[in-house]
Coordinates of C-alpha atoms in Angstrom, one line a residue:
X5 CA 212.4 50.5 -68.6
X6 CA 210.4 51.3 -71.5
X7 CA 210.6 55.1 -72.7
X8 CA 209.0 57.2 -75.7
X9 CA 210.4 60.0 -77.5
X10 CA 208.7 63.0 -78.8
X11 CA 209.8 65.9 -80.9
X12 CA 212.5 66.4 -82.7
X13 CA 213.8 69.9 -82.4
X14 CA 216.8 70.9 -79.8
X15 CA 215.9 71.6 -76.3
X16 CA 215.8 75.5 -76.3
X17 CA 214.6 76.1 -72.7
X18 CA 217.3 78.1 -70.4
X19 CA 217.5 78.6 -66.7
X20 CA 217.6 82.1 -65.4
X21 CA 218.3 81.8 -61.8
X22 CA 216.2 79.7 -59.8
X23 CA 212.7 80.8 -60.4
X24 CA 212.7 81.8 -64.3
X25 CA 212.6 79.6 -67.3
X26 CA 212.7 81.0 -70.9
X27 CA 212.9 80.1 -74.4
X28 CA 215.9 81.1 -76.4
X29 CA 214.4 82.3 -80.2
X30 CA 214.7 85.4 -82.3
X31 CA 211.3 86.2 -81.2
X32 CA 210.5 87.7 -78.0
X33 CA 208.6 86.0 -75.7
X34 CA 205.0 87.5 -75.3
X35 CA 203.5 85.7 -72.3
X36 CA 204.3 84.8 -68.8
X37 CA 203.0 81.5 -67.1
X38 CA 203.6 81.1 -63.3
X39 CA 203.5 77.4 -62.1
X40 CA 204.4 77.1 -58.5
X41 CA 207.4 79.0 -57.9
X42 CA 208.5 79.0 -61.1
X43 CA 207.9 81.5 -64.0
X44 CA 207.8 80.6 -67.9
X45 CA 208.3 83.2 -70.3
X46 CA 207.1 81.6 -73.5
X47 CA 205.2 82.3 -76.9
X48 CA 201.4 82.4 -77.2
X49 CA 201.3 80.8 -80.8
X50 CA 202.7 77.2 -80.0
X51 CA 200.8 76.9 -76.7
X52 CA 197.5 77.9 -78.4
X53 CA 197.8 75.3 -81.2
X54 CA 198.1 72.6 -79.1
X55 CA 196.1 73.5 -75.7
X56 CA 192.3 74.4 -75.5
X57 CA 192.7 75.6 -72.0
X58 CA 195.4 78.0 -72.8
X59 CA 193.2 79.5 -75.5
X60 CA 190.8 80.3 -72.7
X61 CA 193.3 81.5 -70.0
X62 CA 195.2 83.7 -72.9
X63 CA 191.7 85.3 -74.0
X64 CA 190.8 86.0 -70.3
X65 CA 194.0 87.6 -69.7
X66 CA 193.7 89.8 -72.8
X67 CA 190.5 90.9 -71.3
X68 CA 192.0 91.8 -67.9
X69 CA 195.0 93.5 -69.8
X70 CA 197.4 91.2 -68.2
X71 CA 200.3 89.5 -69.7
X72 CA 201.0 86.9 -66.9
X73 CA 198.8 83.7 -66.1
X74 CA 198.9 81.9 -62.9
X75 CA 198.2 78.1 -62.9
X76 CA 197.3 77.3 -59.2
X77 CA 197.1 73.5 -58.4
X78 CA 198.6 72.5 -61.6
X79 CA 199.0 68.6 -61.6
X80 CA 202.5 67.7 -61.6
X81 CA 204.0 71.0 -61.2
X82 CA 206.7 72.9 -63.1
X83 CA 208.2 69.6 -64.3
X84 CA 205.3 68.4 -65.8
X85 CA 204.1 71.8 -67.3
X86 CA 207.6 71.8 -69.1
X87 CA 207.0 68.8 -70.9
X88 CA 203.8 70.0 -72.2
X89 CA 205.4 73.4 -73.5
X90 CA 208.4 71.4 -75.1
X91 CA 206.0 69.4 -76.7
X92 CA 204.2 72.1 -78.0
X93 CA 207.4 73.7 -79.5
X94 CA 208.5 70.4 -81.1
X95 CA 211.4 70.0 -78.9
X96 CA 212.7 66.8 -78.1
X97 CA 211.3 65.1 -74.7
X98 CA 211.4 61.6 -73.1
X99 CA 208.7 60.0 -71.3
X100 CA 209.0 57.1 -69.3
X101 CA 207.4 55.4 -66.1
X102 CA 208.8 58.1 -63.9
X103 CA 207.1 61.2 -65.5
X104 CA 204.3 59.8 -67.9
X105 CA 201.7 60.0 -65.2
X106 CA 202.5 63.4 -64.5
X107 CA 202.7 64.5 -68.2
X108 CA 199.2 62.8 -68.8
X109 CA 197.7 64.8 -65.8
X110 CA 199.3 68.1 -67.1
X111 CA 198.1 67.2 -70.5
X112 CA 194.3 66.6 -69.2
X113 CA 194.6 69.9 -67.5
X114 CA 195.5 71.7 -70.5
X115 CA 193.1 69.9 -72.7
X116 CA 195.8 69.0 -75.3
X117 CA 192.9 66.7 -77.4
X118 CA 192.7 65.3 -80.8
X119 CA 189.9 68.2 -81.1
X120 CA 192.8 70.9 -80.8
X121 CA 195.3 69.1 -83.0
X122 CA 195.5 65.8 -84.5
X123 CA 198.3 63.6 -82.7
X124 CA 197.9 65.7 -79.8
X125 CA 200.2 64.6 -76.5
X126 CA 196.9 63.1 -74.8
X127 CA 196.6 60.8 -77.5
X128 CA 200.6 60.3 -77.8
X129 CA 201.0 59.2 -74.0
X130 CA 197.8 57.0 -73.9
X131 CA 199.4 54.9 -76.8
X132 CA 202.4 54.6 -74.5
X133 CA 200.7 53.5 -71.6
X134 CA 198.7 50.9 -73.5
X135 CA 201.4 49.6 -75.7
X136 CA 204.3 49.6 -73.4
X137 CA 203.8 50.7 -69.6
X138 CA 200.9 48.6 -69.0
X139 CA 202.8 45.5 -70.6
X140 CA 205.9 45.9 -68.2
X141 CA 205.9 44.4 -64.7
X142 CA 208.4 46.9 -63.4
X143 CA 207.1 50.2 -65.2
X144 CA 203.5 49.4 -64.0
X145 CA 204.8 49.4 -60.2
X146 CA 206.7 52.3 -60.7
X147 CA 203.4 54.4 -62.3
X148 CA 201.4 53.1 -59.7
X149 CA 203.6 54.5 -57.2
X150 CA 203.9 57.8 -58.8
X151 CA 200.2 57.9 -59.4
X152 CA 200.0 58.4 -55.5
X153 CA 201.0 61.9 -55.4
X154 CA 198.5 62.7 -58.3
X155 CA 195.3 62.1 -56.7
X156 CA 192.7 62.8 -57.9
X157 CA 193.7 63.1 -61.4
X158 CA 195.4 60.0 -62.0
X159 CA 192.4 58.0 -60.2
X160 CA 190.0 59.9 -62.3
X161 CA 191.9 59.1 -65.8
X162 CA 191.6 55.5 -64.6
X163 CA 195.6 55.2 -64.7
X164 CA 195.4 53.6 -61.1
X165 CA 192.8 51.3 -62.0
X166 CA 194.6 50.0 -65.1
X167 CA 197.7 49.5 -63.1
X168 CA 196.2 47.7 -60.7
X169 CA 194.6 45.3 -63.0
X170 CA 198.0 45.0 -65.0
X171 CA 199.7 44.0 -62.0
X172 CA 197.2 41.5 -60.7
X173 CA 196.9 40.0 -64.0
X174 CA 200.6 39.2 -64.2
X175 CA 201.0 37.8 -60.9
X176 CA 198.8 34.8 -62.2
X177 CA 200.7 34.1 -65.2
X178 CA 202.3 30.5 -65.5
X179 CA 205.9 31.0 -63.8
X180 CA 207.0 28.9 -67.2
X181 CA 206.0 31.8 -69.4
X182 CA 207.6 34.8 -67.5
X183 CA 210.6 36.3 -69.3
X184 CA 210.2 39.8 -67.3
X185 CA 212.1 40.6 -64.3
X186 CA 210.7 38.7 -61.6
X187 CA 213.3 40.5 -59.1
X188 CA 212.9 44.3 -58.9
X189 CA 216.5 45.3 -59.5
X190 CA 218.1 42.9 -62.2
X191 CA 216.8 41.4 -65.4
X192 CA 216.6 37.7 -66.2
X193 CA 219.6 36.5 -68.2
X194 CA 219.3 35.3 -71.7
X195 CA 219.8 31.7 -70.4
X196 CA 216.7 32.1 -68.1
X197 CA 214.5 33.0 -71.2
X198 CA 215.4 29.9 -73.2
X199 CA 214.5 26.7 -72.2
X200 CA 217.6 24.6 -73.6
X201 CA 217.8 21.1 -75.1
X202 CA 219.1 19.8 -71.7
X203 CA 216.5 21.5 -69.5
X204 CA 213.1 20.0 -68.9
X205 CA 210.1 21.8 -68.6
X206 CA 209.3 21.0 -65.0
X207 CA 213.1 22.5 -64.2
X208 CA 212.3 25.9 -66.0
X209 CA 208.8 26.1 -64.2
X210 CA 210.9 25.6 -61.0
X211 CA 213.4 28.3 -61.7
X212 CA 211.0 30.9 -61.3
X213 CA 208.9 30.6 -57.9
X214 CA 205.1 31.0 -57.4
X215 CA 205.6 34.0 -55.3
X216 CA 208.3 35.9 -57.7
X217 CA 205.9 38.9 -57.5
X218 CA 206.0 39.4 -53.6
X219 CA 208.7 41.2 -52.9
X220 CA 208.4 43.9 -56.0
X221 CA 204.8 44.9 -54.7
X222 CA 206.2 45.8 -51.1
X223 CA 207.0 49.4 -52.0
X224 CA 203.6 50.2 -52.3
X225 CA 201.8 52.5 -50.1
X226 CA 199.5 50.5 -47.8
X227 CA 196.3 51.7 -49.4
X228 CA 197.4 50.9 -52.9
X229 CA 198.8 47.5 -51.7
X230 CA 195.5 46.6 -50.4
X231 CA 193.9 47.4 -53.8
X232 CA 196.3 45.2 -55.7
X233 CA 196.0 42.4 -53.2
X234 CA 192.0 42.4 -53.4
X235 CA 192.7 42.1 -57.2
X236 CA 194.9 39.2 -57.0
X237 CA 192.5 37.6 -55.0
X238 CA 189.6 38.3 -56.9
X239 CA 191.3 36.6 -60.1
X240 CA 190.9 33.5 -58.0
X241 CA 193.7 31.8 -59.5
X242 CA 196.4 32.6 -56.7
X243 CA 197.1 29.9 -54.2
X244 CA 196.2 30.6 -50.4
X245 CA 199.9 29.8 -49.3
X246 CA 201.6 32.5 -52.0
X247 CA 198.9 35.5 -50.6
X248 CA 199.9 34.5 -46.9
X249 CA 203.7 34.8 -48.2
X250 CA 202.9 38.0 -49.7
X251 CA 201.1 39.4 -46.7
X252 CA 204.1 38.1 -44.4
X253 CA 206.9 39.9 -46.6
X254 CA 204.7 43.2 -46.5
X255 CA 204.3 42.8 -42.6
X256 CA 207.9 42.5 -42.3
X257 CA 209.1 45.3 -44.7
X258 CA 206.4 47.8 -42.9
X259 CA 206.0 46.8 -39.3
X260 CA 208.6 47.8 -36.9
X261 CA 210.7 45.4 -34.7
X262 CA 210.4 47.0 -31.2
X263 CA 207.7 47.2 -28.9
X264 CA 208.3 50.9 -28.2
X265 CA 207.9 51.7 -32.1
X266 CA 204.6 49.9 -32.3
X267 CA 203.0 52.0 -29.6
X268 CA 204.7 55.3 -30.3
X269 CA 202.4 58.2 -31.3
X270 CA 204.4 58.8 -34.6
X271 CA 203.7 55.7 -36.4
X272 CA 200.6 54.2 -34.1
X273 CA 198.0 55.1 -36.8
X274 CA 199.9 53.9 -39.6
X275 CA 200.7 50.3 -37.7
X276 CA 197.2 50.0 -36.7
X277 CA 195.9 50.6 -40.5
X278 CA 198.7 48.1 -41.5
X279 CA 197.3 45.6 -39.5
X280 CA 193.7 45.8 -40.0
X281 CA 194.5 45.8 -43.8
X282 CA 196.5 42.9 -43.5
X283 CA 193.9 40.9 -41.3
X284 CA 191.0 41.7 -43.7
X285 CA 193.4 40.5 -46.8
X286 CA 194.0 37.2 -45.1
X287 CA 193.2 34.4 -47.3
X288 CA 189.5 32.7 -46.5
X289 CA 191.0 29.1 -46.3
X290 CA 190.5 28.5 -42.5
X291 CA 194.1 29.8 -42.0
X292 CA 195.8 27.4 -44.3
X293 CA 197.6 30.2 -46.1
X294 CA 199.7 31.9 -43.2
X295 CA 201.7 30.3 -40.5
X296 CA 200.5 30.5 -37.0
X297 CA 203.4 32.0 -36.1
X298 CA 202.5 34.9 -38.3
X299 CA 199.1 35.2 -37.2
X300 CA 200.3 35.4 -33.8
X301 CA 202.7 38.1 -34.5
X302 CA 199.9 39.9 -36.1
X303 CA 197.7 39.7 -32.9
X304 CA 200.5 41.1 -30.7
X305 CA 200.9 44.3 -33.1
X306 CA 197.1 44.2 -32.9
X307 CA 196.7 44.2 -29.2
X308 CA 199.5 46.7 -29.1
X309 CA 198.2 49.2 -31.4
X310 CA 194.7 48.9 -30.4
X311 CA 193.1 48.0 -33.3
X312 CA 189.0 47.2 -33.4
X313 CA 187.7 44.4 -31.7
X314 CA 186.3 42.5 -34.7
X315 CA 189.8 42.3 -36.3
X316 CA 191.3 40.9 -33.2
X317 CA 188.4 38.1 -33.1
X318 CA 189.1 37.3 -36.8
X319 CA 192.9 36.4 -35.7
X320 CA 191.9 34.6 -32.9
X321 CA 189.7 32.3 -35.1
X322 CA 192.3 32.0 -37.3
X323 CA 194.9 31.4 -34.8
X324 CA 193.0 28.6 -33.2
X325 CA 192.8 26.7 -36.4
X326 CA 196.5 26.1 -36.2
X327 CA 197.3 26.6 -32.7
X328 CA 199.2 23.0 -32.5
X329 CA 201.4 24.6 -34.7
X330 CA 202.5 27.8 -32.2
X331 CA 205.4 28.1 -29.8
X332 CA 205.4 29.3 -26.3
X333 CA 207.4 32.0 -27.4
X334 CA 204.5 33.1 -30.0
X335 CA 202.2 33.0 -27.4
X336 CA 203.9 35.7 -25.1
X337 CA 201.7 38.6 -26.0
X338 CA 202.7 41.7 -24.1
X339 CA 199.7 42.8 -22.0
X340 CA 198.6 46.4 -22.6
X341 CA 197.4 49.0 -19.8
X342 CA 195.3 48.8 -17.6
X343 CA 196.5 45.1 -17.0
X344 CA 198.8 44.7 -14.5
X345 CA 200.3 41.2 -15.8
X346 CA 203.2 41.0 -17.9
X347 CA 201.6 39.0 -20.7
X348 CA 198.0 39.1 -22.0
X349 CA 197.0 35.5 -20.5
X350 CA 193.2 36.6 -21.2
X351 CA 194.0 36.7 -25.1
X352 CA 195.6 33.2 -24.8
X353 CA 192.7 32.0 -22.9
X354 CA 190.2 33.1 -25.8
X355 CA 192.5 31.3 -28.4
X356 CA 192.4 28.1 -26.5
X357 CA 188.5 28.1 -25.7
X358 CA 188.0 28.7 -29.7
X359 CA 190.2 25.8 -30.1
X360 CA 188.5 23.5 -27.7
X361 CA 185.0 24.5 -29.3
X362 CA 186.1 23.7 -32.6
X363 CA 187.8 20.3 -31.3
X364 CA 184.5 19.3 -29.6
X365 CA 182.6 20.1 -32.8
X366 CA 184.6 18.3 -35.2
X367 CA 185.3 15.3 -33.3
X368 CA 182.8 13.2 -30.8
X369 CA 184.4 10.7 -28.4
X370 CA 182.4 7.8 -27.6
X371 CA 182.5 6.1 -24.2
X372 CA 185.5 3.7 -23.7
X373 CA 187.0 4.9 -26.9
X374 CA 189.4 7.9 -25.2
X375 CA 192.5 6.1 -25.5
X376 CA 192.1 5.8 -29.6
X377 CA 191.3 9.6 -29.5
X378 CA 194.4 10.6 -27.9
X379 CA 196.7 8.5 -30.1
X380 CA 195.0 9.6 -33.4
X381 CA 195.1 13.3 -32.5
X382 CA 198.5 14.7 -32.1
X383 CA 197.5 18.2 -32.6
X384 CA 195.7 17.9 -29.3
X385 CA 198.4 16.4 -27.4
X386 CA 200.4 19.1 -28.9
X387 CA 198.3 22.0 -27.5
X388 CA 198.3 20.3 -24.2
X389 CA 201.9 20.5 -24.2
X390 CA 201.8 23.8 -25.5
X391 CA 199.7 25.2 -22.8
X392 CA 201.8 23.5 -19.9
X393 CA 204.8 25.3 -21.4
X394 CA 203.1 28.6 -21.4
X395 CA 201.9 28.2 -18.1
X396 CA 205.5 27.6 -16.9
X397 CA 206.1 31.0 -18.5
X398 CA 203.5 33.0 -16.9
X399 CA 204.0 31.4 -13.8
X400 CA 207.0 33.8 -13.0
X401 CA 204.9 36.7 -13.1
X402 CA 204.3 38.1 -9.7
X403 CA 201.0 39.7 -10.8
X404 CA 199.5 36.7 -12.3
X405 CA 196.3 35.7 -10.4
X406 CA 195.6 32.1 -9.2
X407 CA 192.3 32.3 -10.8
X408 CA 193.8 33.1 -14.2
X409 CA 196.2 30.3 -13.9
X410 CA 193.8 27.7 -12.9
X411 CA 191.3 29.1 -15.3
X412 CA 193.7 28.6 -18.3
X413 CA 194.8 25.0 -16.9
X414 CA 191.2 24.0 -17.1
X415 CA 190.5 25.0 -20.5
X416 CA 192.3 22.3 -21.8
X417 CA 190.8 18.9 -22.2
X418 CA 192.3 16.1 -20.1
X419 CA 193.1 14.1 -23.2
X420 CA 195.5 16.6 -24.1
X421 CA 197.4 15.6 -21.1
X422 CA 198.2 12.1 -20.6
X423 CA 201.3 13.0 -18.6
X424 CA 201.3 15.6 -16.2
X425 CA 204.9 16.4 -15.7
X426 CA 204.5 19.8 -17.7
X427 CA 201.7 21.0 -15.5
X428 CA 203.3 19.8 -12.2
X429 CA 206.5 22.1 -13.3
X430 CA 204.3 25.1 -13.9
X431 CA 202.7 24.6 -10.4
X432 CA 205.9 24.3 -9.0
X433 CA 207.2 27.6 -10.6
X434 CA 204.2 29.2 -9.5
X435 CA 204.4 28.2 -5.9
X436 CA 207.8 29.3 -5.9
X437 CA 207.2 32.8 -7.1
X438 CA 203.9 33.2 -5.0
X439 CA 205.1 32.1 -1.6
X440 CA 202.1 34.1 0.2
X441 CA 199.7 31.6 -0.9
X442 CA 197.3 30.3 1.9
X443 CA 197.2 26.9 2.6
X444 CA 193.7 26.4 0.7
X445 CA 195.3 28.3 -2.3
X446 CA 198.3 25.8 -2.4
X447 CA 195.8 23.0 -2.0
X448 CA 193.5 24.3 -4.9
X449 CA 196.4 24.6 -7.3
X450 CA 197.8 21.4 -6.6
X451 CA 194.4 19.8 -7.2
X452 CA 195.0 20.6 -10.8
X453 CA 197.5 17.8 -11.3
X454 CA 196.8 13.9 -11.2
X455 CA 199.8 12.2 -9.3
X456 CA 199.1 9.1 -11.3
X457 CA 199.9 10.4 -14.5
X458 CA 203.5 11.8 -12.8
X459 CA 206.4 10.0 -14.4
X460 CA 208.8 8.4 -12.0
X461 CA 211.3 11.3 -12.2
X462 CA 208.6 14.0 -11.6
X463 CA 207.2 11.8 -8.6
X464 CA 210.6 11.5 -6.9
X465 CA 210.9 15.5 -7.5
X466 CA 207.5 15.9 -6.1
X467 CA 208.3 13.7 -3.1
X468 CA 211.1 16.0 -2.0
X469 CA 209.5 19.3 -2.9
X470 CA 208.8 21.1 0.5
X471 CA 206.4 23.7 -1.4
X472 CA 203.7 21.1 -2.1
X473 CA 201.1 20.3 0.5
X474 CA 201.7 17.5 2.7
X475 CA 198.8 15.5 1.3
X476 CA 200.0 15.8 -2.2
X477 CA 203.4 14.3 -1.2
X478 CA 201.2 11.3 0.6
X479 CA 199.4 10.8 -2.9
X480 CA 202.8 10.7 -4.8
X481 CA 204.4 8.4 -2.4
X482 CA 201.1 6.0 -2.1
X483 CA 200.7 5.7 -6.0
X484 CA 204.3 5.1 -6.6
X485 CA 204.3 2.4 -3.8
X486 CA 201.3 0.9 -5.6
X487 CA 203.5 0.8 -8.8
X488 CA 206.5 -0.5 -7.3
X489 CA 204.5 -3.5 -5.6
X490 CA 202.6 -4.2 -8.9
X491 CA 206.2 -4.6 -10.6
X492 CA 207.7 -6.9 -7.9
X493 CA 204.6 -8.9 -8.0
X494 CA 204.6 -9.3 -11.6
X495 CA 208.3 -10.2 -11.6
X496 CA 208.4 -12.8 -8.7
X497 CA 205.1 -14.8 -9.5
X498 CA 205.3 -16.8 -12.6
X499 CA 202.0 -18.2 -12.1
X500 CA 200.4 -15.2 -11.4
X501 CA 202.4 -13.4 -14.6
X502 CA 200.6 -16.2 -16.8
X503 CA 197.5 -15.1 -15.3
X504 CA 197.7 -11.5 -15.6
X505 CA 199.0 -11.8 -19.1
X506 CA 195.6 -13.0 -20.2
X507 CA 193.7 -10.2 -18.7
X508 CA 192.9 -6.6 -20.2
X509 CA 194.8 -3.8 -18.8
X510 CA 191.9 -2.4 -17.0
X511 CA 191.3 -5.7 -15.4
X512 CA 195.0 -6.1 -14.2
X513 CA 194.7 -2.6 -13.0
X514 CA 191.7 -3.3 -10.9
X515 CA 193.1 -6.8 -9.6
X516 CA 196.4 -4.7 -8.8
X517 CA 195.0 -2.0 -7.0
X518 CA 192.5 -4.0 -5.0
X519 CA 195.4 -6.2 -3.5
X520 CA 197.8 -3.3 -2.9
X521 CA 195.2 -1.0 -1.5
X522 CA 193.9 -3.4 1.2
X523 CA 197.3 -3.7 2.2
X524 CA 198.2 -0.1 2.1
X525 CA 195.3 1.6 3.3
X526 CA 195.7 0.8 6.8
X527 CA 199.5 2.4 6.3
X528 CA 197.9 5.5 5.0
X529 CA 195.7 5.6 8.1
X530 CA 198.6 5.3 10.3
X531 CA 200.0 8.3 8.6
X532 CA 197.2 10.4 10.3
X533 CA 198.0 8.7 13.7
X534 CA 201.5 9.5 13.5
X535 CA 200.9 13.1 12.4
X536 CA 199.2 14.0 15.7
X537 CA 201.7 12.1 17.7
X538 CA 204.7 13.2 15.6
X539 CA 206.9 14.5 18.2
X540 CA 206.3 11.4 20.4
X541 CA 208.0 8.9 18.0
X542 CA 210.5 11.5 16.5
X543 CA 213.7 10.2 17.9
X544 CA 212.4 6.5 17.0
X545 CA 211.5 7.7 13.4
X546 CA 215.1 8.9 12.8
X547 CA 216.9 5.6 13.9
X548 CA 214.7 3.9 11.8
X549 CA 214.8 6.2 8.7
X550 CA 218.7 5.8 8.6
X551 CA 218.4 1.8 8.4
X552 CA 215.7 2.4 5.1
X553 CA 216.9 2.0 1.5
X554 CA 219.5 4.1 0.2
X555 CA 217.2 6.0 -2.3
X556 CA 214.9 7.0 0.4
X557 CA 217.8 8.4 1.9
X558 CA 217.5 11.1 -0.8
X559 CA 214.2 12.3 0.7
X560 CA 213.8 15.1 3.1
X561 CA 212.8 14.4 6.5
X562 CA 209.0 14.9 6.1
X563 CA 208.9 12.8 2.8
X564 CA 211.2 10.2 4.5
X565 CA 209.2 9.7 7.6
X566 CA 205.9 9.1 5.3
X567 CA 207.9 7.1 2.9
X568 CA 208.7 4.5 5.7
X569 CA 205.2 4.0 6.7
X570 CA 204.5 3.1 3.2
X571 CA 207.7 1.1 2.3
X572 CA 206.8 -2.7 1.3
X573 CA 209.5 -4.8 2.5
X574 CA 208.1 -8.2 1.3
X575 CA 207.7 -8.8 -2.2
X576 CA 205.3 -11.4 -2.4
X577 CA 201.6 -11.1 -2.8
X578 CA 199.9 -9.1 0.2
X579 CA 203.1 -9.1 2.3
X580 CA 203.6 -5.7 3.7
X581 CA 205.6 -4.9 6.8
X582 CA 204.0 -2.6 9.3
X583 CA 206.6 -0.2 10.6
X584 CA 204.1 2.4 11.9
X585 CA 205.4 1.4 16.0
X586 CA 208.6 2.2 14.9
X587 CA 208.6 5.0 12.9
X588 CA 208.1 8.7 14.1
X589 CA 205.2 11.1 12.7
X590 CA 205.2 14.0 10.3
X591 CA 206.5 17.3 11.1
X592 CA 203.4 18.8 10.3
X593 CA 200.7 20.1 12.5
X594 CA 197.9 17.7 13.4
X595 CA 195.6 19.9 11.3
X596 CA 197.6 18.8 8.3
X597 CA 197.0 14.9 9.1
X598 CA 196.0 12.8 6.0
X599 CA 193.5 10.2 5.6
X600 CA 193.2 8.0 2.7
X601 CA 189.8 7.6 0.8
X602 CA 189.2 4.5 -0.4
X603 CA 185.9 4.4 -2.6
X604 CA 185.9 0.9 -2.8
X605 CA 182.5 -0.9 -2.4
X606 CA 182.2 -3.0 0.4
X607 CA 181.2 -6.2 -1.7
X608 CA 184.2 -6.7 -4.0
X609 CA 186.8 -4.5 -1.9
X610 CA 188.5 -4.0 -5.7
X611 CA 188.7 -0.1 -6.4
X612 CA 188.1 0.8 -9.9
X613 CA 191.0 2.1 -11.9
X614 CA 188.8 4.9 -13.1
X615 CA 188.2 6.1 -9.5
X616 CA 190.8 8.8 -8.1
X617 CA 192.1 7.5 -4.9
X618 CA 192.9 10.9 -3.4
X619 CA 193.9 12.0 -0.1
X620 CA 192.1 14.5 1.9

């Protein structure tokens, strides 16, 4: 820390009780000056020789026949006045970063200028500030902090502005040239200051990180911090990632950890101001400088603190640019009253909508090139997986409406979900946590997923899931049967395999689906017939189900009866055993009977792979 000594005479100020200071001298004191709660018993001549303002006050006191002068609102208080008084007496005083601002403001108040006496206090303090304080990193920060309590004097004297400019200039210095302390409480060792013969220049540069200054300015109040960071950004030489790290460090330093502390009335105003300030200081580089996790934490505080909508909209836009980097935990933004849900689903909906809008603007998908688009855009797939995981988390909330669940699910592009296992899991959780859903509502939410996009594991789980509508179970069994038949025919027909290998994937799927659907359409229609007469054939169905394959025995009774109707015994082309006369019907009511809708044309009889074979 830099310091400056003024005067050479010994200190003759004495303390008399708690409220009196006097100077020991052969001459009796002839004036009393009251500053705050303290009274100073001094001599007029030393003060009048240095202070123009004291000359005016003493003259006025003489006219009023009063030997006591009361200085109201003296900048810096009694301590600052004592420094000025000792300087007037020529006594030794030491100026440093902690008291120099108060002394400078006090000297300005007393008008201790060069017009009164050459080499006066104002001149000497300015020399100390410009030659030492503003050249020191630590001292500049200390002076800026102390200047906070001396406003508006320190502002009018431009001490605050000069400190800010000094700090901002030092942050952009090449790290290789830094020899001052870059951690607040320790100095660089001699070895750190000298680049040895065995140390390369690059190693020296890397020894001082680019964000060396970040922690040191975290002790500043939010208004001064904002001014410093604005000055740093205005220099145009600071990387956006370092700016983002600085803002993150400051937020961690001042934002409370608990939600209760965030919304408490004691600090709610400060938290609100803090988030609004950090939001406006974020680097304007499309979110590159800040992680998505940090931005989402800011948004959580913004929602809880109730900041203005413009700041929240800016955060939403920035988050949407990096949504693929987020985690499900990051998206769990607590809802604020009057919302009844546990989490703010509407805010996440806004983020996803913004993301999809930007995705559509930046990319144009030509017809027939959707597969390449998916493979080339991992961020879109990451967002799809992220939202499915988020749906699984919020599905546990009993207050989450079906509309909110469906809207958020539909806001993600189909290209983001090549596999629907995550969506199926979220739907299953929602059905479990909301048992009061009507039949129409269960049908509506299950319509979100495409059973053709379920993996074998998910399909087997769905086939045994009693919470799913019967028609969905039938769809799962139907398409798994088609896949099984395709694999069997491919393994056992060498000639057909050779022929198929020359076809495109679309042609192979169309041909296979055409052959299988003609065989299975009849079986699916028999499900409807047996649904109506289920009780009539129940005993026969139970007997037959015991003779089915061991894997089918794992299915519940309802799914097993349906599976028996669809199971293909033969492995050759088009060989399907008809068991409808031997198996029982479904345990469901006649109103839940199912019928396969075949969208094939009458001329070809071959369905397109792009048509969804749904079961009504």
